[in-house]
JSON list of C-alpha atoms in Angstrom, two decimals:
[
{"chain": "A", "resi": 1, "resn": "SER", "atom": "CA", "xyz": [96.64, -0.20, -51.92]},
{"chain": "A", "resi": 2, "resn": "GLN", "atom": "CA", "xyz": [97.23, 3.38, -50.88]},
{"chain": "A", "resi": 3, "resn": "GLN", "atom": "CA", "xyz": [94.25, 5.67, -50.55]},
{"chain": "A", "resi": 4, "resn": "GLY", "atom": "CA", "xyz": [96.21, 8.88, -50.94]},
{"chain": "A", "resi": 5, "resn": "GLU", "atom": "CA", "xyz": [98.66, 9.79, -53.61]},
{"chain": "A", "resi": 6, "resn": "GLU", "atom": "CA", "xyz": [101.01, 12.69, -53.04]},
{"chain": "A", "resi": 7, "resn": "ASP", "atom": "CA", "xyz": [102.37, 14.79, -55.81]},
{"chain": "A", "resi": 8, "resn": "PRO", "atom": "CA", "xyz": [105.17, 15.45, -56.50]},
{"chain": "A", "resi": 9, "resn": "GLN", "atom": "CA", "xyz": [107.08, 12.43, -55.25]},
{"chain": "A", "resi": 10, "resn": "ALA", "atom": "CA", "xyz": [110.11, 14.60, -54.62]},
{"chain": "A", "resi": 11, "resn": "LEU", "atom": "CA", "xyz": [110.66, 18.34, -54.37]},
{"chain": "A", "resi": 12, "resn": "SER", "atom": "CA", "xyz": [113.85, 20.32, -53.98]},
{"chain": "A", "resi": 13, "resn": "ILE", "atom": "CA", "xyz": [113.73, 24.03, -53.16]},
{"chain": "A", "resi": 14, "resn": "GLN", "atom": "CA", "xyz": [115.91, 26.78, -51.78]},
{"chain": "A", "resi": 15, "resn": "GLU", "atom": "CA", "xyz": [115.54, 27.94, -48.19]},
{"chain": "A", "resi": 16, "resn": "GLY", "atom": "CA", "xyz": [113.00, 30.75, -47.98]},
{"chain": "A", "resi": 17, "resn": "GLU", "atom": "CA", "xyz": [110.91, 29.52, -50.89]},
{"chain": "A", "resi": 18, "resn": "ASN", "atom": "CA", "xyz": [107.43, 28.09, -50.52]},
{"chain": "A", "resi": 19, "resn": "ALA", "atom": "CA", "xyz": [106.76, 24.38, -50.96]},
{"chain": "A", "resi": 20, "resn": "THR", "atom": "CA", "xyz": [103.44, 23.01, -52.16]},
{"chain": "A", "resi": 21, "resn": "MET", "atom": "CA", "xyz": [102.49, 19.36, -52.01]},
{"chain": "A", "resi": 22, "resn": "ASN", "atom": "CA", "xyz": [99.28, 17.83, -53.25]},
{"chain": "A", "resi": 23, "resn": "CYS", "atom": "CA", "xyz": [97.34, 14.79, -52.18]},
{"chain": "A", "resi": 24, "resn": "SER", "atom": "CA", "xyz": [94.56, 13.02, -54.02]},
{"chain": "A", "resi": 25, "resn": "TYR", "atom": "CA", "xyz": [92.38, 10.31, -52.58]},
{"chain": "A", "resi": 26, "resn": "LYS", "atom": "CA", "xyz": [89.73, 7.96, -53.84]},
{"chain": "A", "resi": 27, "resn": "THR", "atom": "CA", "xyz": [86.86, 7.44, -51.41]},
{"chain": "A", "resi": 28, "resn": "SER", "atom": "CA", "xyz": [84.81, 9.69, -49.15]},
{"chain": "A", "resi": 29, "resn": "ILE", "atom": "CA", "xyz": [86.59, 10.75, -46.02]},
{"chain": "A", "resi": 30, "resn": "ASN", "atom": "CA", "xyz": [85.90, 11.93, -42.50]},
{"chain": "A", "resi": 31, "resn": "ASN", "atom": "CA", "xyz": [89.09, 13.93, -42.26]},
{"chain": "A", "resi": 32, "resn": "LEU", "atom": "CA", "xyz": [92.49, 14.32, -43.87]},
{"chain": "A", "resi": 33, "resn": "GLN", "atom": "CA", "xyz": [95.74, 14.62, -41.96]},
{"chain": "A", "resi": 34, "resn": "TRP", "atom": "CA", "xyz": [99.23, 15.66, -42.93]},
{"chain": "A", "resi": 35, "resn": "TYR", "atom": "CA", "xyz": [102.29, 14.16, -41.31]},
{"chain": "A", "resi": 36, "resn": "ARG", "atom": "CA", "xyz": [106.02, 14.76, -41.52]},
{"chain": "A", "resi": 37, "resn": "GLN", "atom": "CA", "xyz": [108.63, 12.04, -41.20]},
{"chain": "A", "resi": 38, "resn": "ASN", "atom": "CA", "xyz": [112.31, 12.69, -40.75]},
{"chain": "A", "resi": 39, "resn": "SER", "atom": "CA", "xyz": [114.51, 9.97, -42.15]},
{"chain": "A", "resi": 40, "resn": "GLY", "atom": "CA", "xyz": [113.68, 6.58, -40.65]},
{"chain": "A", "resi": 41, "resn": "ARG", "atom": "CA", "xyz": [111.84, 7.98, -37.68]},
{"chain": "A", "resi": 42, "resn": "GLY", "atom": "CA", "xyz": [108.26, 8.18, -36.46]},
{"chain": "A", "resi": 43, "resn": "LEU", "atom": "CA", "xyz": [105.67, 10.42, -38.03]},
{"chain": "A", "resi": 44, "resn": "VAL", "atom": "CA", "xyz": [104.88, 13.83, -36.60]},
{"chain": "A", "resi": 45, "resn": "HIS", "atom": "CA", "xyz": [101.31, 15.01, -36.90]},
{"chain": "A", "resi": 46, "resn": "LEU", "atom": "CA", "xyz": [101.11, 18.41, -38.58]},
{"chain": "A", "resi": 47, "resn": "ILE", "atom": "CA", "xyz": [97.49, 19.26, -39.14]},
{"chain": "A", "resi": 48, "resn": "LEU", "atom": "CA", "xyz": [94.05, 17.68, -39.42]},
{"chain": "A", "resi": 49, "resn": "ILE", "atom": "CA", "xyz": [91.33, 19.10, -41.63]},
{"chain": "A", "resi": 50, "resn": "ARG", "atom": "CA", "xyz": [87.79, 17.78, -41.40]},
{"chain": "A", "resi": 51, "resn": "SER", "atom": "CA", "xyz": [85.67, 17.04, -44.42]},
{"chain": "A", "resi": 52, "resn": "ASN", "atom": "CA", "xyz": [83.47, 20.08, -43.77]},
{"chain": "A", "resi": 53, "resn": "GLU", "atom": "CA", "xyz": [86.45, 22.45, -43.66]},
{"chain": "A", "resi": 54, "resn": "ARG", "atom": "CA", "xyz": [88.05, 24.03, -46.72]},
{"chain": "A", "resi": 55, "resn": "GLU", "atom": "CA", "xyz": [91.18, 25.62, -45.33]},
{"chain": "A", "resi": 56, "resn": "LYS", "atom": "CA", "xyz": [93.25, 25.47, -42.19]},
{"chain": "A", "resi": 57, "resn": "HIS", "atom": "CA", "xyz": [96.37, 27.25, -40.98]},
{"chain": "A", "resi": 58, "resn": "SER", "atom": "CA", "xyz": [99.00, 26.33, -38.46]},
{"chain": "A", "resi": 59, "resn": "GLY", "atom": "CA", "xyz": [102.06, 28.56, -38.26]},
{"chain": "A", "resi": 60, "resn": "ARG", "atom": "CA", "xyz": [103.82, 28.37, -41.64]},
{"chain": "A", "resi": 61, "resn": "LEU", "atom": "CA", "xyz": [101.50, 25.61, -42.81]},
{"chain": "A", "resi": 62, "resn": "ARG", "atom": "CA", "xyz": [98.38, 26.07, -44.86]},
{"chain": "A", "resi": 63, "resn": "VAL", "atom": "CA", "xyz": [96.18, 23.14, -45.82]},
{"chain": "A", "resi": 64, "resn": "THR", "atom": "CA", "xyz": [93.28, 23.19, -48.24]},
{"chain": "A", "resi": 65, "resn": "LEU", "atom": "CA", "xyz": [90.73, 20.50, -48.87]},
{"chain": "A", "resi": 66, "resn": "ASP", "atom": "CA", "xyz": [88.50, 20.14, -51.91]},
{"chain": "A", "resi": 67, "resn": "THR", "atom": "CA", "xyz": [86.16, 17.22, -51.33]},
{"chain": "A", "resi": 68, "resn": "SER", "atom": "CA", "xyz": [84.57, 17.61, -54.75]},
{"chain": "A", "resi": 69, "resn": "LYS", "atom": "CA", "xyz": [87.94, 16.96, -56.37]},
{"chain": "A", "resi": 70, "resn": "LYS", "atom": "CA", "xyz": [89.04, 14.59, -53.62]},
{"chain": "A", "resi": 71, "resn": "SER", "atom": "CA", "xyz": [92.24, 16.51, -53.17]},
{"chain": "A", "resi": 72, "resn": "SER", "atom": "CA", "xyz": [94.20, 18.44, -50.60]},
{"chain": "A", "resi": 73, "resn": "SER", "atom": "CA", "xyz": [97.27, 20.62, -50.67]},
{"chain": "A", "resi": 74, "resn": "LEU", "atom": "CA", "xyz": [99.88, 21.46, -48.07]},
{"chain": "A", "resi": 75, "resn": "LEU", "atom": "CA", "xyz": [101.73, 24.74, -48.40]},
{"chain": "A", "resi": 76, "resn": "ILE", "atom": "CA", "xyz": [104.84, 25.40, -46.33]},
{"chain": "A", "resi": 77, "resn": "THR", "atom": "CA", "xyz": [105.79, 29.06, -46.50]},
{"chain": "A", "resi": 78, "resn": "ALA", "atom": "CA", "xyz": [109.30, 30.47, -46.00]},
{"chain": "A", "resi": 79, "resn": "SER", "atom": "CA", "xyz": [110.82, 26.99, -45.91]},
{"chain": "A", "resi": 80, "resn": "ARG", "atom": "CA", "xyz": [113.78, 26.17, -43.70]},
{"chain": "A", "resi": 81, "resn": "ALA", "atom": "CA", "xyz": [116.44, 23.48, -43.93]},
{"chain": "A", "resi": 82, "resn": "ALA", "atom": "CA", "xyz": [114.77, 21.80, -40.94]},
{"chain": "A", "resi": 83, "resn": "ASP", "atom": "CA", "xyz": [111.67, 21.25, -43.08]},
{"chain": "A", "resi": 84, "resn": "THR", "atom": "CA", "xyz": [113.60, 18.65, -45.06]},
{"chain": "A", "resi": 85, "resn": "ALA", "atom": "CA", "xyz": [111.57, 15.48, -44.57]},
{"chain": "A", "resi": 86, "resn": "SER", "atom": "CA", "xyz": [108.98, 13.26, -46.18]},
{"chain": "A", "resi": 87, "resn": "TYR", "atom": "CA", "xyz": [105.41, 14.47, -46.01]},
{"chain": "A", "resi": 88, "resn": "PHE", "atom": "CA", "xyz": [102.41, 12.17, -46.03]},
{"chain": "A", "resi": 89, "resn": "CYS", "atom": "CA", "xyz": [98.73, 12.75, -46.29]},
{"chain": "A", "resi": 90, "resn": "ALA", "atom": "CA", "xyz": [96.46, 10.34, -44.51]},
{"chain": "A", "resi": 91, "resn": "THR", "atom": "CA", "xyz": [92.74, 9.98, -44.90]},
{"chain": "A", "resi": 92, "resn": "GLY", "atom": "CA", "xyz": [90.36, 8.96, -42.18]},
{"chain": "A", "resi": 93, "resn": "ALA", "atom": "CA", "xyz": [87.46, 6.99, -43.59]},
{"chain": "A", "resi": 94, "resn": "SER", "atom": "CA", "xyz": [83.84, 7.91, -43.19]},
{"chain": "A", "resi": 95, "resn": "GLY", "atom": "CA", "xyz": [81.60, 5.54, -41.37]},
{"chain": "A", "resi": 96, "resn": "GLY", "atom": "CA", "xyz": [81.63, 4.06, -37.93]},
{"chain": "A", "resi": 97, "resn": "TYR", "atom": "CA", "xyz": [85.28, 3.26, -37.64]},
{"chain": "A", "resi": 98, "resn": "GLN", "atom": "CA", "xyz": [88.36, 5.21, -38.55]},
{"chain": "A", "resi": 99, "resn": "LYS", "atom": "CA", "xyz": [90.96, 3.59, -40.65]},
{"chain": "A", "resi": 100, "resn": "VAL", "atom": "CA", "xyz": [93.78, 5.93, -41.49]},
{"chain": "A", "resi": 101, "resn": "THR", "atom": "CA", "xyz": [95.30, 5.22, -44.87]},
{"chain": "A", "resi": 102, "resn": "PHE", "atom": "CA", "xyz": [98.50, 6.86, -45.96]},
{"chain": "A", "resi": 103, "resn": "GLY", "atom": "CA", "xyz": [99.68, 8.12, -49.28]},
{"chain": "A", "resi": 104, "resn": "THR", "atom": "CA", "xyz": [103.07, 7.44, -50.79]},
{"chain": "A", "resi": 105, "resn": "GLY", "atom": "CA", "xyz": [104.65, 10.64, -49.54]},
{"chain": "A", "resi": 106, "resn": "THR", "atom": "CA", "xyz": [106.49, 13.63, -50.95]},
{"chain": "A", "resi": 107, "resn": "LYS", "atom": "CA", "xyz": [110.18, 13.85, -50.19]},
{"chain": "A", "resi": 108, "resn": "LEU", "atom": "CA", "xyz": [111.04, 17.52, -49.62]},
{"chain": "A", "resi": 109, "resn": "GLN", "atom": "CA", "xyz": [114.59, 18.79, -49.64]},
{"chain": "A", "resi": 110, "resn": "VAL", "atom": "CA", "xyz": [115.22, 22.36, -48.57]},
{"chain": "A", "resi": 111, "resn": "ILE", "atom": "CA", "xyz": [118.66, 23.55, -49.60]},
{"chain": "A", "resi": 112, "resn": "PRO", "atom": "CA", "xyz": [120.27, 26.09, -47.25]},
{"chain": "B", "resi": 1, "resn": "LYS", "atom": "CA", "xyz": [102.48, 13.90, -21.08]},
{"chain": "B", "resi": 2, "resn": "ALA", "atom": "CA", "xyz": [104.63, 11.08, -22.38]},
{"chain": "B", "resi": 3, "resn": "GLY", "atom": "CA", "xyz": [104.35, 10.27, -26.06]},
{"chain": "B", "resi": 4, "resn": "VAL", "atom": "CA", "xyz": [103.77, 6.94, -27.71]},
{"chain": "B", "resi": 5, "resn": "THR", "atom": "CA", "xyz": [106.45, 4.48, -26.65]},
{"chain": "B", "resi": 6, "resn": "GLN", "atom": "CA", "xyz": [107.48, 1.54, -28.76]},
{"chain": "B", "resi": 7, "resn": "THR", "atom": "CA", "xyz": [109.81, -1.18, -27.61]},
{"chain": "B", "resi": 8, "resn": "PRO", "atom": "CA", "xyz": [112.24, -2.40, -28.62]},
{"chain": "B", "resi": 9, "resn": "ARG", "atom": "CA", "xyz": [113.63, 0.25, -30.98]},
{"chain": "B", "resi": 10, "resn": "TYR", "atom": "CA", "xyz": [115.72, -2.22, -32.95]},
{"chain": "B", "resi": 11, "resn": "LEU", "atom": "CA", "xyz": [115.45, -5.96, -33.39]},
{"chain": "B", "resi": 12, "resn": "ILE", "atom": "CA", "xyz": [117.29, -8.55, -35.46]},
{"chain": "B", "resi": 13, "resn": "LYS", "atom": "CA", "xyz": [115.62, -11.90, -35.93]},
{"chain": "B", "resi": 14, "resn": "THR", "atom": "CA", "xyz": [116.23, -15.00, -38.01]},
{"chain": "B", "resi": 15, "resn": "ARG", "atom": "CA", "xyz": [113.85, -16.32, -40.65]},
{"chain": "B", "resi": 16, "resn": "GLY", "atom": "CA", "xyz": [111.26, -18.63, -39.15]},
{"chain": "B", "resi": 17, "resn": "GLN", "atom": "CA", "xyz": [111.35, -17.04, -35.72]},
{"chain": "B", "resi": 18, "resn": "GLN", "atom": "CA", "xyz": [108.54, -15.05, -34.21]},
{"chain": "B", "resi": 19, "resn": "VAL", "atom": "CA", "xyz": [108.61, -11.57, -32.74]},
{"chain": "B", "resi": 20, "resn": "THR", "atom": "CA", "xyz": [106.47, -9.47, -30.42]},
{"chain": "B", "resi": 21, "resn": "LEU", "atom": "CA", "xyz": [106.51, -5.68, -30.55]},
{"chain": "B", "resi": 22, "resn": "SER", "atom": "CA", "xyz": [105.05, -3.48, -27.87]},
{"chain": "B", "resi": 23, "resn": "CYS", "atom": "CA", "xyz": [103.33, -0.11, -27.94]},
{"chain": "B", "resi": 24, "resn": "SER", "atom": "CA", "xyz": [102.31, 2.07, -25.02]},
{"chain": "B", "resi": 25, "resn": "PRO", "atom": "CA", "xyz": [99.90, 4.77, -26.15]},
{"chain": "B", "resi": 26, "resn": "ILE", "atom": "CA", "xyz": [99.60, 8.27, -24.81]},
{"chain": "B", "resi": 27, "resn": "SER", "atom": "CA", "xyz": [97.80, 8.24, -21.49]},
{"chain": "B", "resi": 28, "resn": "GLY", "atom": "CA", "xyz": [94.05, 8.41, -22.05]},
{"chain": "B", "resi": 29, "resn": "HIS", "atom": "CA", "xyz": [94.21, 7.30, -25.67]},
{"chain": "B", "resi": 30, "resn": "ARG", "atom": "CA", "xyz": [92.11, 4.24, -26.38]},
{"chain": "B", "resi": 31, "resn": "SER", "atom": "CA", "xyz": [92.77, 3.71, -30.07]},
{"chain": "B", "resi": 32, "resn": "VAL", "atom": "CA", "xyz": [96.01, 2.09, -31.21]},
{"chain": "B", "resi": 33, "resn": "SER", "atom": "CA", "xyz": [96.96, 1.42, -34.81]},
{"chain": "B", "resi": 34, "resn": "TRP", "atom": "CA", "xyz": [99.90, -0.41, -36.30]},
{"chain": "B", "resi": 35, "resn": "TYR", "atom": "CA", "xyz": [101.65, 0.26, -39.61]},
{"chain": "B", "resi": 36, "resn": "GLN", "atom": "CA", "xyz": [104.44, -1.34, -41.57]},
{"chain": "B", "resi": 37, "resn": "GLN", "atom": "CA", "xyz": [106.77, 0.91, -43.51]},
{"chain": "B", "resi": 38, "resn": "THR", "atom": "CA", "xyz": [109.12, -0.39, -46.18]},
{"chain": "B", "resi": 39, "resn": "PRO", "atom": "CA", "xyz": [110.93, 1.46, -48.98]},
{"chain": "B", "resi": 40, "resn": "GLY", "atom": "CA", "xyz": [109.03, -0.49, -51.61]},
{"chain": "B", "resi": 41, "resn": "GLN", "atom": "CA", "xyz": [105.48, -0.48, -50.20]},
{"chain": "B", "resi": 42, "resn": "GLY", "atom": "CA", "xyz": [105.43, 2.72, -48.18]},
{"chain": "B", "resi": 43, "resn": "LEU", "atom": "CA", "xyz": [103.20, 2.92, -45.13]},
{"chain": "B", "resi": 44, "resn": "GLN", "atom": "CA", "xyz": [100.81, 0.03, -44.93]},
{"chain": "B", "resi": 45, "resn": "PHE", "atom": "CA", "xyz": [98.03, -0.24, -42.38]},
{"chain": "B", "resi": 46, "resn": "LEU", "atom": "CA", "xyz": [98.14, -3.41, -40.31]},
{"chain": "B", "resi": 47, "resn": "PHE", "atom": "CA", "xyz": [95.32, -3.14, -37.78]},
{"chain": "B", "resi": 48, "resn": "GLU", "atom": "CA", "xyz": [93.58, -0.88, -35.34]},
{"chain": "B", "resi": 49, "resn": "TYR", "atom": "CA", "xyz": [92.39, -1.62, -31.84]},
{"chain": "B", "resi": 50, "resn": "PHE", "atom": "CA", "xyz": [89.91, 0.27, -29.74]},
{"chain": "B", "resi": 51, "resn": "SER", "atom": "CA", "xyz": [88.84, -0.77, -26.27]},
{"chain": "B", "resi": 52, "resn": "GLU", "atom": "CA", "xyz": [90.60, -4.14, -26.61]},
{"chain": "B", "resi": 53, "resn": "THR", "atom": "CA", "xyz": [88.77, -4.99, -29.84]},
{"chain": "B", "resi": 54, "resn": "GLN", "atom": "CA", "xyz": [90.22, -5.11, -33.32]},
{"chain": "B", "resi": 55, "resn": "ARG", "atom": "CA", "xyz": [88.17, -2.64, -35.36]},
{"chain": "B", "resi": 56, "resn": "ASN", "atom": "CA", "xyz": [90.01, -2.63, -38.66]},
{"chain": "B", "resi": 57, "resn": "LYS", "atom": "CA", "xyz": [92.47, -4.89, -40.35]},
{"chain": "B", "resi": 58, "resn": "GLY", "atom": "CA", "xyz": [94.73, -4.30, -43.31]},
{"chain": "B", "resi": 59, "resn": "ASN", "atom": "CA", "xyz": [95.65, -6.72, -46.03]},
{"chain": "B", "resi": 60, "resn": "PHE", "atom": "CA", "xyz": [98.32, -8.75, -44.28]},
{"chain": "B", "resi": 61, "resn": "PRO", "atom": "CA", "xyz": [98.63, -12.52, -43.84]},
{"chain": "B", "resi": 62, "resn": "GLY", "atom": "CA", "xyz": [97.51, -14.25, -40.68]},
{"chain": "B", "resi": 63, "resn": "ARG", "atom": "CA", "xyz": [101.11, -14.38, -39.49]},
{"chain": "B", "resi": 64, "resn": "PHE", "atom": "CA", "xyz": [100.55, -10.82, -38.35]},
{"chain": "B", "resi": 65, "resn": "SER", "atom": "CA", "xyz": [98.40, -10.52, -35.26]},
{"chain": "B", "resi": 66, "resn": "GLY", "atom": "CA", "xyz": [97.86, -8.12, -32.46]},
{"chain": "B", "resi": 67, "resn": "ARG", "atom": "CA", "xyz": [96.03, -7.45, -29.29]},
{"chain": "B", "resi": 68, "resn": "GLN", "atom": "CA", "xyz": [95.20, -4.64, -26.94]},
{"chain": "B", "resi": 69, "resn": "PHE", "atom": "CA", "xyz": [95.09, -4.82, -23.19]},
{"chain": "B", "resi": 70, "resn": "SER", "atom": "CA", "xyz": [92.71, -3.15, -20.76]},
{"chain": "B", "resi": 71, "resn": "ASN", "atom": "CA", "xyz": [95.25, -0.36, -20.14]},
{"chain": "B", "resi": 72, "resn": "SER", "atom": "CA", "xyz": [95.26, 0.31, -23.92]},
{"chain": "B", "resi": 73, "resn": "ARG", "atom": "CA", "xyz": [98.79, -0.98, -24.36]},
{"chain": "B", "resi": 74, "resn": "SER", "atom": "CA", "xyz": [99.09, -3.02, -27.51]},
{"chain": "B", "resi": 75, "resn": "GLU", "atom": "CA", "xyz": [101.30, -5.74, -28.86]},
{"chain": "B", "resi": 76, "resn": "MET", "atom": "CA", "xyz": [101.74, -7.07, -32.33]},
{"chain": "B", "resi": 77, "resn": "ASN", "atom": "CA", "xyz": [103.14, -10.46, -33.14]},
{"chain": "B", "resi": 78, "resn": "VAL", "atom": "CA", "xyz": [104.65, -11.76, -36.34]},
{"chain": "B", "resi": 79, "resn": "SER", "atom": "CA", "xyz": [105.17, -15.48, -36.57]},
{"chain": "B", "resi": 80, "resn": "THR", "atom": "CA", "xyz": [107.33, -17.47, -38.99]},
{"chain": "B", "resi": 81, "resn": "LEU", "atom": "CA", "xyz": [109.31, -14.40, -39.98]},
{"chain": "B", "resi": 82, "resn": "GLU", "atom": "CA", "xyz": [110.26, -13.89, -43.61]},
{"chain": "B", "resi": 83, "resn": "LEU", "atom": "CA", "xyz": [112.99, -11.68, -45.06]},
{"chain": "B", "resi": 84, "resn": "GLY", "atom": "CA", "xyz": [110.27, -9.43, -46.48]},
{"chain": "B", "resi": 85, "resn": "ASP", "atom": "CA", "xyz": [109.03, -8.65, -42.98]},
{"chain": "B", "resi": 86, "resn": "SER", "atom": "CA", "xyz": [112.07, -6.44, -42.47]},
{"chain": "B", "resi": 87, "resn": "ALA", "atom": "CA", "xyz": [110.58, -3.00, -41.97]},
{"chain": "B", "resi": 88, "resn": "LEU", "atom": "CA", "xyz": [109.94, -0.12, -39.64]},
{"chain": "B", "resi": 89, "resn": "TYR", "atom": "CA", "xyz": [106.84, -0.93, -37.59]},
{"chain": "B", "resi": 90, "resn": "LEU", "atom": "CA", "xyz": [105.01, 2.13, -36.37]},
{"chain": "B", "resi": 91, "resn": "CYS", "atom": "CA", "xyz": [102.37, 2.37, -33.72]},
{"chain": "B", "resi": 92, "resn": "ALA", "atom": "CA", "xyz": [100.00, 5.30, -33.40]},
{"chain": "B", "resi": 93, "resn": "SER", "atom": "CA", "xyz": [97.53, 6.21, -30.70]},
{"chain": "B", "resi": 94, "resn": "SER", "atom": "CA", "xyz": [94.58, 8.55, -30.71]},
{"chain": "B", "resi": 95, "resn": "LEU", "atom": "CA", "xyz": [91.96, 9.65, -28.26]},
{"chain": "B", "resi": 96, "resn": "ASP", "atom": "CA", "xyz": [89.30, 7.90, -30.25]},
{"chain": "B", "resi": 97, "resn": "MET", "atom": "CA", "xyz": [89.00, 6.73, -33.77]},
{"chain": "B", "resi": 98, "resn": "ALA", "atom": "CA", "xyz": [88.00, 10.09, -35.24]},
{"chain": "B", "resi": 99, "resn": "ARG", "atom": "CA", "xyz": [90.94, 12.13, -33.96]},
{"chain": "B", "resi": 100, "resn": "GLU", "atom": "CA", "xyz": [94.51, 12.74, -35.11]},
{"chain": "B", "resi": 101, "resn": "ALA", "atom": "CA", "xyz": [96.96, 9.95, -34.49]},
{"chain": "B", "resi": 102, "resn": "PHE", "atom": "CA", "xyz": [100.28, 10.38, -32.70]},
{"chain": "B", "resi": 103, "resn": "PHE", "atom": "CA", "xyz": [103.10, 8.09, -33.67]},
{"chain": "B", "resi": 104, "resn": "GLY", "atom": "CA", "xyz": [105.88, 6.41, -31.80]},
{"chain": "B", "resi": 105, "resn": "GLN", "atom": "CA", "xyz": [109.45, 6.30, -33.09]},
{"chain": "B", "resi": 106, "resn": "GLY", "atom": "CA", "xyz": [108.93, 2.82, -34.42]},
{"chain": "B", "resi": 107, "resn": "THR", "atom": "CA", "xyz": [110.62, -0.54, -34.09]},
{"chain": "B", "resi": 108, "resn": "ARG", "atom": "CA", "xyz": [113.05, -1.37, -36.84]},
{"chain": "B", "resi": 109, "resn": "LEU", "atom": "CA", "xyz": [112.91, -5.10, -37.46]},
{"chain": "B", "resi": 110, "resn": "THR", "atom": "CA", "xyz": [115.57, -6.79, -39.53]},
{"chain": "B", "resi": 111, "resn": "VAL", "atom": "CA", "xyz": [115.06, -10.42, -40.52]},
{"chain": "B", "resi": 112, "resn": "VAL", "atom": "CA", "xyz": [118.20, -12.25, -41.59]}
]
């Protein structure tokens, strides 16, 4: 079963708008990662946030992590048509070994 | 630095056959993970190898197996192929098991 659940499942916005995606997970984590996948291709790593971090920025991306609520959000500001893709959150488990477990993904469409 | 390389990119096999997929991680990365992606099940974790040892295993039947060589290259094998094994198989490598994972473009397997 999936550890992470992204919300919404699909999102359609106009170019220039901001896109927010949420991820909830079930067990304690070591870190949480966000990935992007263009149709039928490999995943591109976007950002990793560790369990002791609350917020992280990378370019137009802003990720927050709330371990008390077991949730994370990914904000893409000033979206572009090239941002159209599926976005996944992945949790790295606490403990000795890392097992990255993916959520179901949010399909983002940015309309030019 | 070259990225994660998966071969072959596309494969068509017949039910009952077996298949071997290959993954060359980023130079210096010792952790390799495998995932199966299907439209119905999303991204499912298969297994993870670190220093030639399987550290984690997902919930897949014994027909799915893998190994890692001393140069960190990894192979996964699926025996007695079923139609439901048709999927995109993704390999990811990371420096160690607590770091972000970098994905290859995947091998698209079609079982007919």
